[in-house]
Coordinates of C-alpha atoms in Angstrom, one line a residue:
M1 CA 0.0 0.0 0.0
P2 CA 1.5 3.3 -1.0
K3 CA 2.4 5.6 1.9
D4 CA 0.3 8.7 1.2
S5 CA -0.3 11.4 3.7
D6 CA -3.1 9.5 5.4
G7 CA -0.8 6.4 5.9
V8 CA 1.9 8.6 7.5
E9 CA -0.6 9.9 10.0
E10 CA -1.8 6.4 10.8
E11 CA 1.8 5.3 11.5
E12 CA 2.4 8.3 13.7
E13 CA -0.8 7.5 15.7
E14 CA 0.4 3.9 16.2
E15 CA 3.8 5.1 17.4
E16 CA 2.0 7.5 19.8
D17 CA -0.2 4.6 21.1
K18 CA 2.9 2.4 21.7
G19 CA 4.5 5.2 23.7
T20 CA 1.6 5.6 26.0
L21 CA 1.4 1.9 27.1
L22 CA 1.9 1.6 30.9
S23 CA 2.3 -1.3 33.3
C24 CA -0.4 -1.7 35.9
D25 CA 2.4 -2.1 38.4
A26 CA 3.6 1.4 37.6
I27 CA 0.3 3.1 38.3
L28 CA -0.7 1.1 41.4
P29 CA 0.3 2.8 44.7
N30 CA 2.3 0.8 47.2
E31 CA -0.6 0.2 49.6
L32 CA -2.8 -1.3 46.8
L33 CA 0.1 -3.4 45.5
Q34 CA 0.6 -4.7 49.1
K35 CA -3.1 -5.4 49.3
V36 CA -2.9 -7.6 46.2
F37 CA 0.2 -9.4 47.6
S38 CA -1.5 -10.1 50.9
L39 CA -4.0 -12.3 49.2
L40 CA -1.3 -14.8 48.2
P41 CA 0.4 -17.6 50.1
I42 CA 3.4 -16.4 52.1
A43 CA 5.8 -18.5 50.0
N44 CA 4.6 -16.7 46.9
I45 CA 5.0 -13.2 48.6
I46 CA 8.6 -14.0 49.4
K47 CA 9.2 -15.0 45.7
L48 CA 7.6 -11.8 44.5
G49 CA 10.0 -9.8 46.6
I50 CA 12.9 -10.8 44.3
V51 CA 11.2 -9.8 41.1
C52 CA 12.3 -6.2 41.2
K53 CA 13.6 -3.5 43.5
R54 CA 10.2 -1.9 44.0
W55 CA 8.5 -5.2 44.9
Y56 CA 11.3 -6.0 47.3
E57 CA 10.7 -2.7 49.1
V58 CA 6.9 -3.3 49.1
V59 CA 7.4 -6.7 50.7
H60 CA 10.2 -5.9 53.2
Y61 CA 10.3 -2.2 53.9
C62 CA 6.9 -0.6 53.2
P63 CA 4.7 0.2 56.2
P64 CA 2.6 -2.9 57.0
L65 CA -0.7 -1.5 55.7
S66 CA -2.2 -4.7 54.6
W67 CA 0.0 -7.4 56.2
P68 CA -2.0 -7.3 59.6
M69 CA -5.2 -8.1 57.6
M70 CA -3.7 -11.2 56.0
A71 CA -5.3 -14.5 56.6
P72 CA -3.4 -16.5 59.2
H73 CA -0.8 -18.9 57.8
K74 CA 0.2 -22.3 59.2
P75 CA 3.5 -22.1 61.1
L76 CA 6.8 -23.0 59.4
F77 CA 9.4 -25.3 60.8
F78 CA 13.1 -24.5 60.5
R79 CA 15.8 -27.2 60.6
P80 CA 19.4 -26.0 60.4
C81 CA 22.1 -27.8 58.4
F82 CA 25.7 -27.7 59.2
N83 CA 27.9 -28.3 56.2
G84 CA 31.5 -27.5 57.0
C85 CA 31.6 -24.0 58.4
T86 CA 28.3 -22.8 56.8
F87 CA 25.1 -22.4 58.7
S88 CA 22.1 -22.9 56.4
G89 CA 18.7 -24.6 56.7
R90 CA 15.5 -25.9 55.3
V91 CA 11.9 -24.7 56.1
Y92 CA 9.0 -27.1 56.1
D93 CA 5.5 -25.8 55.1
P94 CA 2.8 -28.0 56.5
C95 CA 0.3 -26.4 54.1
L96 CA 2.1 -27.2 50.9
L97 CA 3.8 -30.3 52.5
R98 CA 7.2 -29.2 51.1
W99 CA 10.7 -28.4 52.2
Y100 CA 12.3 -25.1 51.0
S101 CA 15.9 -23.9 51.2
F102 CA 16.2 -21.0 53.7
V103 CA 19.2 -18.9 54.2
S104 CA 19.6 -17.7 57.8
A105 CA 20.6 -14.1 58.4
R106 CA 22.7 -15.3 61.4
S107 CA 25.9 -17.2 60.5
E108 CA 26.8 -18.4 64.0
K109 CA 26.9 -22.1 64.5
S110 CA 26.6 -21.9 68.3
M111 CA 23.0 -20.8 68.6
R112 CA 21.7 -23.3 71.1
H113 CA 18.4 -21.9 72.5
T114 CA 15.4 -20.7 70.6
A115 CA 11.9 -19.3 71.3
S116 CA 9.2 -17.7 69.1
S117 CA 6.0 -15.7 69.3
C118 CA 3.8 -14.1 66.7
G119 CA 6.3 -14.1 63.9
L120 CA 9.3 -13.1 66.0
V121 CA 12.1 -15.6 66.8
C122 CA 14.7 -15.3 69.6
L123 CA 18.1 -17.0 69.2
M124 CA 20.6 -17.3 72.0
N125 CA 24.3 -18.2 72.1
S126 CA 25.1 -19.2 75.7
N127 CA 28.8 -20.0 74.9
D128 CA 29.9 -16.5 73.9
G129 CA 28.9 -13.9 76.4
N130 CA 25.2 -14.7 76.2
R131 CA 24.7 -13.2 72.8
L132 CA 21.0 -12.9 72.0
F133 CA 19.2 -12.0 68.8
V134 CA 15.5 -11.2 68.2
G135 CA 14.2 -11.0 64.6
N136 CA 11.7 -11.9 62.0
P137 CA 13.1 -14.7 59.8
I138 CA 10.7 -13.9 56.9
K139 CA 11.9 -10.3 56.7
R140 CA 15.5 -11.2 57.7
D141 CA 15.4 -8.4 60.1
W142 CA 17.4 -9.1 63.3
K143 CA 18.5 -7.1 66.3
L144 CA 21.3 -7.9 68.8
L145 CA 20.1 -7.3 72.4
P146 CA 22.3 -6.2 75.3
Q147 CA 24.2 -9.0 77.0
V148 CA 22.1 -11.2 79.2
P149 CA 23.0 -10.6 82.9
G150 CA 23.7 -13.4 85.4
G151 CA 27.0 -14.8 84.3
S152 CA 27.6 -17.6 81.8
D153 CA 27.8 -21.4 81.7
P154 CA 24.7 -22.3 83.8
Y155 CA 23.6 -25.9 84.0
F156 CA 20.1 -25.2 82.5
I157 CA 19.0 -22.3 80.4
A158 CA 15.3 -21.7 79.5
L159 CA 14.3 -19.1 76.9
A160 CA 10.8 -17.6 76.4
L161 CA 9.5 -14.9 74.1
S162 CA 6.2 -13.0 74.1
F163 CA 5.0 -10.4 71.5
D164 CA 2.2 -7.9 72.5
S165 CA 0.1 -7.2 69.4
R166 CA -1.5 -4.2 71.1
T167 CA 1.7 -2.3 72.0
R168 CA 3.9 -3.9 69.3
G169 CA 6.5 -4.6 72.0
Y170 CA 8.0 -7.9 73.1
T171 CA 9.3 -9.5 76.2
V172 CA 12.3 -11.9 76.5
V173 CA 12.8 -14.1 79.5
V174 CA 16.0 -16.0 80.3
A175 CA 15.9 -18.4 83.2
K176 CA 19.3 -19.7 84.4
C177 CA 19.7 -22.6 86.8
L178 CA 23.1 -23.1 88.4
R179 CA 24.3 -25.9 90.7
T180 CA 26.4 -24.7 93.6
R181 CA 28.4 -26.7 96.1
L182 CA 27.6 -26.6 99.8
P183 CA 29.8 -27.5 102.8
G184 CA 30.0 -31.2 103.3
N185 CA 30.3 -31.9 99.5
S186 CA 26.5 -31.5 98.9
W187 CA 24.8 -29.5 96.1
Q188 CA 21.9 -27.2 95.7
W189 CA 20.3 -25.4 92.8
H190 CA 20.0 -21.6 92.2
L191 CA 17.5 -20.0 89.9
S192 CA 17.7 -16.5 88.4
V193 CA 15.1 -15.0 86.1
H194 CA 16.1 -12.1 83.7
I195 CA 13.5 -10.1 81.8
Y196 CA 14.1 -7.8 78.8
Q197 CA 11.4 -5.3 77.7
S198 CA 11.7 -3.9 74.2
T199 CA 10.0 -0.7 75.5
T200 CA 12.7 0.1 78.0
R201 CA 15.5 -1.7 76.1
S202 CA 17.0 -3.0 79.3
W203 CA 17.3 -6.1 81.5
A204 CA 15.9 -6.6 84.9
T205 CA 16.5 -9.5 87.4
P206 CA 13.4 -9.6 89.6
F207 CA 14.1 -13.1 91.0
S208 CA 17.3 -14.8 92.1
Q209 CA 17.0 -17.4 94.8
D210 CA 18.2 -20.9 95.9
L211 CA 15.9 -23.8 94.9
G212 CA 17.4 -26.3 97.3
L213 CA 16.9 -29.8 95.9
W214 CA 14.5 -28.5 93.2
K215 CA 16.3 -28.3 89.9
G216 CA 15.3 -26.3 86.8
S217 CA 15.0 -27.3 83.2
Q218 CA 15.3 -25.9 79.7
Q219 CA 11.5 -25.6 79.3
A220 CA 9.7 -22.2 79.7
V221 CA 6.9 -20.4 78.0
I222 CA 4.9 -17.2 78.4
C223 CA 1.1 -17.2 78.4
D224 CA -1.0 -14.2 79.3
G225 CA 1.9 -12.4 80.9
V226 CA 2.7 -15.4 83.1
L227 CA 6.0 -17.3 82.8
Y228 CA 5.6 -21.1 83.2
Y229 CA 8.8 -22.9 84.1
S230 CA 9.3 -26.6 84.6
V231 CA 11.1 -27.8 87.7
A232 CA 11.6 -31.3 89.3
F233 CA 12.8 -32.7 92.6
D234 CA 16.5 -33.7 92.2
L235 CA 16.4 -37.5 92.5
A236 CA 18.6 -40.2 91.1
R237 CA 15.8 -41.5 88.8
P238 CA 16.1 -40.3 85.2
V239 CA 12.3 -39.9 84.8
Q240 CA 10.5 -37.7 87.4
R241 CA 7.2 -35.9 87.7
P242 CA 7.8 -32.3 86.6
H243 CA 6.1 -29.4 88.4
L244 CA 5.1 -26.2 86.6
V245 CA 5.7 -23.0 88.5
A246 CA 3.8 -19.8 87.5
F247 CA 5.8 -16.6 87.5
D248 CA 3.7 -13.4 87.1
L249 CA 5.9 -11.1 85.1
A250 CA 4.1 -8.0 86.3
K251 CA 4.3 -9.1 90.0
P252 CA 7.2 -11.5 90.6
P253 CA 7.0 -13.8 93.6
S254 CA 8.9 -12.9 96.8
T255 CA 10.1 -16.4 97.8
I256 CA 10.8 -19.7 96.1
E257 CA 8.5 -21.4 98.7
S258 CA 5.5 -19.6 97.4
L259 CA 6.4 -20.8 93.9
I260 CA 6.8 -24.4 94.9
Q261 CA 3.6 -24.4 97.0
E262 CA 1.5 -23.2 94.1
S263 CA 3.2 -25.3 91.5
I264 CA 1.2 -27.5 89.2
P265 CA 2.4 -31.1 89.1
A266 CA 2.1 -33.3 86.0
P267 CA -0.4 -36.2 86.3
F268 CA 2.4 -38.7 86.1
D269 CA 6.2 -39.1 85.7
L270 CA 7.4 -38.0 82.3
V271 CA 10.3 -36.4 80.4
C272 CA 9.1 -33.0 79.3
A273 CA 10.0 -32.6 75.6
G274 CA 8.2 -29.3 75.0
L275 CA 6.3 -26.6 76.9
I276 CA 4.4 -24.6 74.2
N277 CA 2.0 -21.7 73.9
L278 CA -0.6 -22.8 71.2
S279 CA -3.1 -20.0 70.5
N280 CA -2.8 -18.8 74.2
K281 CA -3.2 -22.3 75.6
L282 CA -0.5 -24.0 77.5
V283 CA 0.5 -27.4 76.1
M284 CA 3.0 -29.9 77.4
V285 CA 4.4 -32.7 75.4
G286 CA 6.2 -35.5 77.2
R287 CA 7.6 -39.0 77.0
I288 CA 6.2 -41.6 79.5
D289 CA 7.6 -45.0 80.4
W290 CA 4.8 -46.3 82.7
P291 CA 2.2 -47.8 82.5
C292 CA 3.2 -48.1 78.9
K293 CA 5.8 -46.4 76.7
G294 CA 4.7 -43.5 74.6
V295 CA 4.3 -39.8 74.1
V296 CA 1.4 -37.8 75.6
I297 CA 0.1 -34.3 74.9
L298 CA -1.4 -32.4 77.8
E299 CA -3.3 -29.1 78.0
L300 CA -3.6 -26.9 81.1
E301 CA -7.1 -25.8 82.0
D302 CA -7.8 -24.0 85.3
K303 CA -4.5 -25.4 86.8
T304 CA -5.5 -28.9 85.8
W305 CA -3.8 -31.0 83.1
R306 CA -6.2 -32.5 80.5
E307 CA -4.9 -35.2 78.2
V308 CA -5.4 -34.2 74.5
A309 CA -3.9 -37.2 72.7
Q310 CA -1.4 -40.0 73.0
M311 CA 0.9 -40.9 70.1
P312 CA 0.1 -44.1 68.3
F313 CA 2.6 -46.8 69.2
S314 CA 3.5 -47.4 65.5
V315 CA 4.4 -43.7 65.2
Y316 CA 6.2 -43.8 68.6
M317 CA 8.4 -46.6 67.3
M318 CA 9.5 -44.6 64.3
L319 CA 10.4 -41.5 66.3
D320 CA 13.7 -41.4 68.3
S321 CA 11.8 -41.1 71.5
K322 CA 14.8 -40.9 73.8
N323 CA 16.1 -37.8 72.0
F324 CA 13.3 -35.8 70.5
T325 CA 12.1 -32.2 71.1
C326 CA 8.9 -30.5 70.3
C327 CA 7.8 -27.0 69.3
G328 CA 4.6 -25.5 68.0
A329 CA 2.5 -22.4 67.1
G330 CA -1.1 -21.8 66.2
D331 CA -2.7 -25.3 66.2
F332 CA 0.3 -27.2 65.0
L333 CA 2.9 -29.3 66.9
F334 CA 6.2 -30.3 65.4
M335 CA 8.2 -33.2 66.8
H336 CA 11.7 -34.0 65.6
S337 CA 14.7 -36.0 66.6
S338 CA 18.4 -35.8 65.7
V339 CA 18.5 -39.1 63.9
C340 CA 15.2 -39.0 61.9
Q341 CA 15.1 -36.8 58.8
A342 CA 11.3 -36.9 58.6
L343 CA 9.3 -34.5 60.7
L344 CA 6.2 -35.4 62.7
T345 CA 3.3 -33.0 62.9
F346 CA 0.2 -33.0 65.0
D347 CA -2.9 -30.9 64.3
M348 CA -4.5 -30.0 67.6
K349 CA -7.9 -29.3 66.0
Q350 CA -8.2 -32.3 63.8
K351 CA -6.2 -34.6 66.0
V352 CA -4.3 -35.9 63.0
W353 CA -0.7 -37.2 63.1
K354 CA 1.3 -36.8 59.9
W355 CA 4.9 -37.5 58.7
S356 CA 6.6 -35.1 56.4
S357 CA 8.8 -36.1 53.5
H358 CA 12.5 -36.6 54.4
C359 CA 14.3 -33.4 54.8
P360 CA 16.6 -33.0 51.7
C361 CA 19.2 -31.2 53.8
P362 CA 22.7 -32.6 53.4
C363 CA 24.3 -32.4 56.8
A364 CA 27.8 -33.3 57.8
Y365 CA 27.8 -34.4 61.4
T366 CA 31.0 -34.9 63.4
G367 CA 29.7 -36.6 66.4
Q368 CA 26.7 -37.3 68.7
L369 CA 27.2 -34.0 70.6
E370 CA 26.9 -32.0 67.4
I371 CA 23.8 -34.0 66.4
R372 CA 22.0 -33.1 69.6
S373 CA 23.1 -29.5 69.3
L374 CA 21.6 -29.4 65.8
S375 CA 18.4 -30.8 67.0
N376 CA 18.2 -28.1 69.7
C377 CA 18.6 -25.4 67.1
C378 CA 15.3 -26.3 65.3
F379 CA 12.4 -24.0 65.8
C380 CA 9.0 -23.1 64.3
F381 CA 7.6 -19.6 63.7
E382 CA 4.5 -17.9 62.3
P383 CA 5.2 -16.4 58.8
R384 CA 4.3 -12.7 59.3
L385 CA 5.3 -9.6 57.6
D386 CA 3.8 -7.0 60.0
V387 CA 6.2 -7.7 62.9
S388 CA 9.7 -6.3 63.4
P389 CA 12.0 -6.4 66.4

């Protein structure tokens, strides 16, 4: 077709039309783009954050306008992997039933104690000046807290974390239990409780007393402003009946006698593998040896323990019951051991036990001590983008 004057005008109009084409992403404000993202699964939101610089800022740095209105997601489980000198890990999503690679923002191998609450995770290194970090693993936003008081190298350390959605502040509690020698070659236990408030950015030690023959543990959790801590009478038997002491963070007890007198004993002898806050309900998971071997899940109601479920014997035989730990959030419990690559989950609402696929994490272990340390580093957390330390 010959290019007459009309054809030239048509070509110019087409060029002008091409020049006015705009991307919907370019005209959407950040708050509306964040609203669109909030309708997606959390794994997809994280992937969208690496598409371009603007999307990364919307996911990680923009004010959380729509994130608090997101539908709640099932908690994720993090299992670290030691490969030479590198600290990396895998995350299990119980919703998609898949393991994902996850790079930790912290590269220290000696993180031995963990706690989580409402999307925040607390990691503690008791071997190096009590270094303690609080952060959001999803946003990879971490903060180093002031050094924990009370000295180092205690026999037991229990770590607890609580996030207040109303004030957007958090509380970290570190309970240290030391064994001290008395005249006559006898021993006693000493408990100190240290509390960090993000609002004051400082530590306080409201309780530091001798326990006598009552020894502490590594199990503590915060529910409704109350610290629950597991203690047991120091006997030669490996399996004892744990007692739960309630420590009001707003009004600490004056004496250890009052704590012990008002303690809540477990219904039978067991090894406590986890003391967990599930949707503001206190849950204890423990291994029992009598009248039959197994794992039991207990829930505290009005200072009375109620049995929720017992692990089926076939599942119990597959789990390394002598060396397993438990964590949880929301309505999910995660049970894992140092020798089993599969992860066991329990849905508190549906009362369903389920094994995950084997973790594809290539780990290079050097000994039994490192295997147990690796197991203690595992933790679960709620995937949230509206929480920062």
